[in-house]
PDB file of C-alpha atoms in Angstrom:
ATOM      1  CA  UNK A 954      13.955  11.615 -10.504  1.00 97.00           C
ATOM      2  CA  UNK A 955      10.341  11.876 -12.303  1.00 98.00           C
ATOM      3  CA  UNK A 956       8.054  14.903 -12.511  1.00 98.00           C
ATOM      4  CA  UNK A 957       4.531  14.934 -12.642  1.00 98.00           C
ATOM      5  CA  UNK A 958       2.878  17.719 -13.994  1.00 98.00           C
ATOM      6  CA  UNK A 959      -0.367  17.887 -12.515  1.00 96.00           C
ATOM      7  CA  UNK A 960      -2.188  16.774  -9.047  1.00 96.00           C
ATOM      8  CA  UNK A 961      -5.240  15.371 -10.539  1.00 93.00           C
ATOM      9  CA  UNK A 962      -6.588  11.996 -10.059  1.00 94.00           C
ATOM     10  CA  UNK A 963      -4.843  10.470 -13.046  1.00 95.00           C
ATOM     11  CA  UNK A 964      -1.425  12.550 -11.954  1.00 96.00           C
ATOM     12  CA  UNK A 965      -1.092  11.854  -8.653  1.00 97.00           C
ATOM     13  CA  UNK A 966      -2.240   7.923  -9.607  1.00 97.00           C
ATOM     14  CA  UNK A 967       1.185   8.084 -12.213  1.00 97.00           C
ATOM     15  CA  UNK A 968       3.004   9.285  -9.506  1.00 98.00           C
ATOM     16  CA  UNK A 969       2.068   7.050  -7.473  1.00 98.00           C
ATOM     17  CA  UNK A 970       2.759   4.018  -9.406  1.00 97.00           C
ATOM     18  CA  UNK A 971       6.336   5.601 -10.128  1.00 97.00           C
ATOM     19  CA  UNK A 972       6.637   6.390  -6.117  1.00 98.00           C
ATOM     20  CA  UNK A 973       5.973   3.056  -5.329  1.00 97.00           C
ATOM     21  CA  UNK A 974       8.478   1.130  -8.388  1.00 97.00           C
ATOM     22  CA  UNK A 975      11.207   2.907  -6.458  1.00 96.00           C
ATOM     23  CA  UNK A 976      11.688   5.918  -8.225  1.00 97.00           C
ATOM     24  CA  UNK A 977      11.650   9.159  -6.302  1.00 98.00           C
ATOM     25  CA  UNK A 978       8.937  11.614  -7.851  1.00 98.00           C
ATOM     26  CA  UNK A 979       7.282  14.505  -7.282  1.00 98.00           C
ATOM     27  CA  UNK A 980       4.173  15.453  -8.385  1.00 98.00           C
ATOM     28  CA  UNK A 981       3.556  19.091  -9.061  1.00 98.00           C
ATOM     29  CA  UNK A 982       0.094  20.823  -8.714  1.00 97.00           C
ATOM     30  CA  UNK A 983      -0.565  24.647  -9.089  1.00 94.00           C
ATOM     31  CA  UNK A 984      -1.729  25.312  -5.624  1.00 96.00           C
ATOM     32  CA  UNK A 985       0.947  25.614  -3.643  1.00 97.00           C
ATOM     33  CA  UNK A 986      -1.173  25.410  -0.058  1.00 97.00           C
ATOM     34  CA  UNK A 987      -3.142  22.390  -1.560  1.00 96.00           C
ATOM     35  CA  UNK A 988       0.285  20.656  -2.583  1.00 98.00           C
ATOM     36  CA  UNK A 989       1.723  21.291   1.042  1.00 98.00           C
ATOM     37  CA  UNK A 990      -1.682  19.770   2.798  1.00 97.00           C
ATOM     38  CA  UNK A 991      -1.436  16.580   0.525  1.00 97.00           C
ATOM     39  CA  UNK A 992       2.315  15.687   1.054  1.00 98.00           C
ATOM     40  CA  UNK A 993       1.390  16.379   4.975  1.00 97.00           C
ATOM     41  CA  UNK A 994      -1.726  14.342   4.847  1.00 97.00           C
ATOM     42  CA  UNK A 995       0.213  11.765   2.548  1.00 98.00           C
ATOM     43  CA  UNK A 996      -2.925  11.971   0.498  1.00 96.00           C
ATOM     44  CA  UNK A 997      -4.836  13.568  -2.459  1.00 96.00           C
ATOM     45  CA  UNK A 998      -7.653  13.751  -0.503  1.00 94.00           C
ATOM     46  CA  UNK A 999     -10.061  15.243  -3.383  1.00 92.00           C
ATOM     47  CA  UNK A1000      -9.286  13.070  -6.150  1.00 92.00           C
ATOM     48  CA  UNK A1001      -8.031   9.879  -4.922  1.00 95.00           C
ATOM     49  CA  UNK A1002      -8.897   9.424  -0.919  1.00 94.00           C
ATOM     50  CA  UNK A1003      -8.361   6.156  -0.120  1.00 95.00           C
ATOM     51  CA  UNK A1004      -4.659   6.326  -1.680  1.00 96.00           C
ATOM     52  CA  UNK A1005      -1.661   6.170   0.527  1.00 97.00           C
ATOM     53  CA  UNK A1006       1.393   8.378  -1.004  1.00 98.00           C
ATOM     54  CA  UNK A1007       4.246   6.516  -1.099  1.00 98.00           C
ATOM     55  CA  UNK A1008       7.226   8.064   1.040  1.00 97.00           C
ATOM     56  CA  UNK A1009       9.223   8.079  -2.081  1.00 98.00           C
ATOM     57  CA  UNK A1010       6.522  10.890  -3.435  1.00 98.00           C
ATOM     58  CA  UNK A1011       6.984  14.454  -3.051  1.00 98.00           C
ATOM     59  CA  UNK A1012       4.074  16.651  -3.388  1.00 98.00           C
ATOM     60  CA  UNK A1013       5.241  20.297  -4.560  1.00 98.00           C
ATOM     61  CA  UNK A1014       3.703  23.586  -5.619  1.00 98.00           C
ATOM     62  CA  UNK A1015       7.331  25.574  -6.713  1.00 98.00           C
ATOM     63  CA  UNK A1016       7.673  24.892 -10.342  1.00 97.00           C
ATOM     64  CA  UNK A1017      11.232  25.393 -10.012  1.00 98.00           C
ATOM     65  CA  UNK A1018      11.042  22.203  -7.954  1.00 97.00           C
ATOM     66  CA  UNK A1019      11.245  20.041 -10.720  1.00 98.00           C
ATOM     67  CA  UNK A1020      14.429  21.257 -12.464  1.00 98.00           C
ATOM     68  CA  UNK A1021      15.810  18.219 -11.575  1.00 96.00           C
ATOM     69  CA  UNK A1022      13.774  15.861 -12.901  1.00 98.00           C
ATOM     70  CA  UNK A1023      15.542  13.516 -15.624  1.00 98.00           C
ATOM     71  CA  UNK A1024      12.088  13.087 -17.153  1.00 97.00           C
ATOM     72  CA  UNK A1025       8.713  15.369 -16.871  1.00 98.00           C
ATOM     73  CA  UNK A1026       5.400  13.420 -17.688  1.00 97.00           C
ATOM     74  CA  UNK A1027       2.535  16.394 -18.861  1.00 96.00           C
ATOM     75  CA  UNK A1028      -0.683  15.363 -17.254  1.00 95.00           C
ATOM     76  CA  UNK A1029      -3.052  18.040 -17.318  1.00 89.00           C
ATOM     77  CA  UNK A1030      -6.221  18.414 -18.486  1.00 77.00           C
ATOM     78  CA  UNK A1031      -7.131  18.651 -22.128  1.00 75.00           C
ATOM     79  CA  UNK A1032     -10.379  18.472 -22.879  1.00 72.00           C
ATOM     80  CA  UNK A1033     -12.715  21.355 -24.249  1.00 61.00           C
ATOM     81  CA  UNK A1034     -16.191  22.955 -23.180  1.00 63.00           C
ATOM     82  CA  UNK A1035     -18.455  24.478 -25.950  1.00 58.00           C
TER      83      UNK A1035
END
């Protein structure tokens, strides 16, 4: 199973894209009431709308969800204001 770490556009677009190569994912995102709304909806509605998540795509807000992942991709923001 893959983790993503982080519901953004670019996030849920790797998860995606491992979702639909036949891997079962899950993409994690920090709000847990905004995680349960897009694996309902079956879309990231605020970053990526016209996206369908694949069924094989699990959209979660409990870290402890992704314990067991065999690999964890990191994609959270990085950059820096001044």
């Amino acid at each position: 199973m893959i983790g993503v770490i982080g519901a953004g556009a670019f996030g849920t677009a790797l998860a995606v894209s491992q979702a639909a190569a036949g891997r079962t994912t899950r993409l994690w995102g920090r709000d847990a009431a905004a995680m349960a709304g897009m694996d309902a909806a079956r879309q990231n509605t605020r970053r990526l709308p016209d996206v369908h998540l694949p069924d094989a795509l699990e959209c979660v807000g409990d870290f402890s969800e992704l314990r067991d992942c065999a690999v964890l991709l990191l994609v959270t923001p990085a950059q820096e204001t001044a």
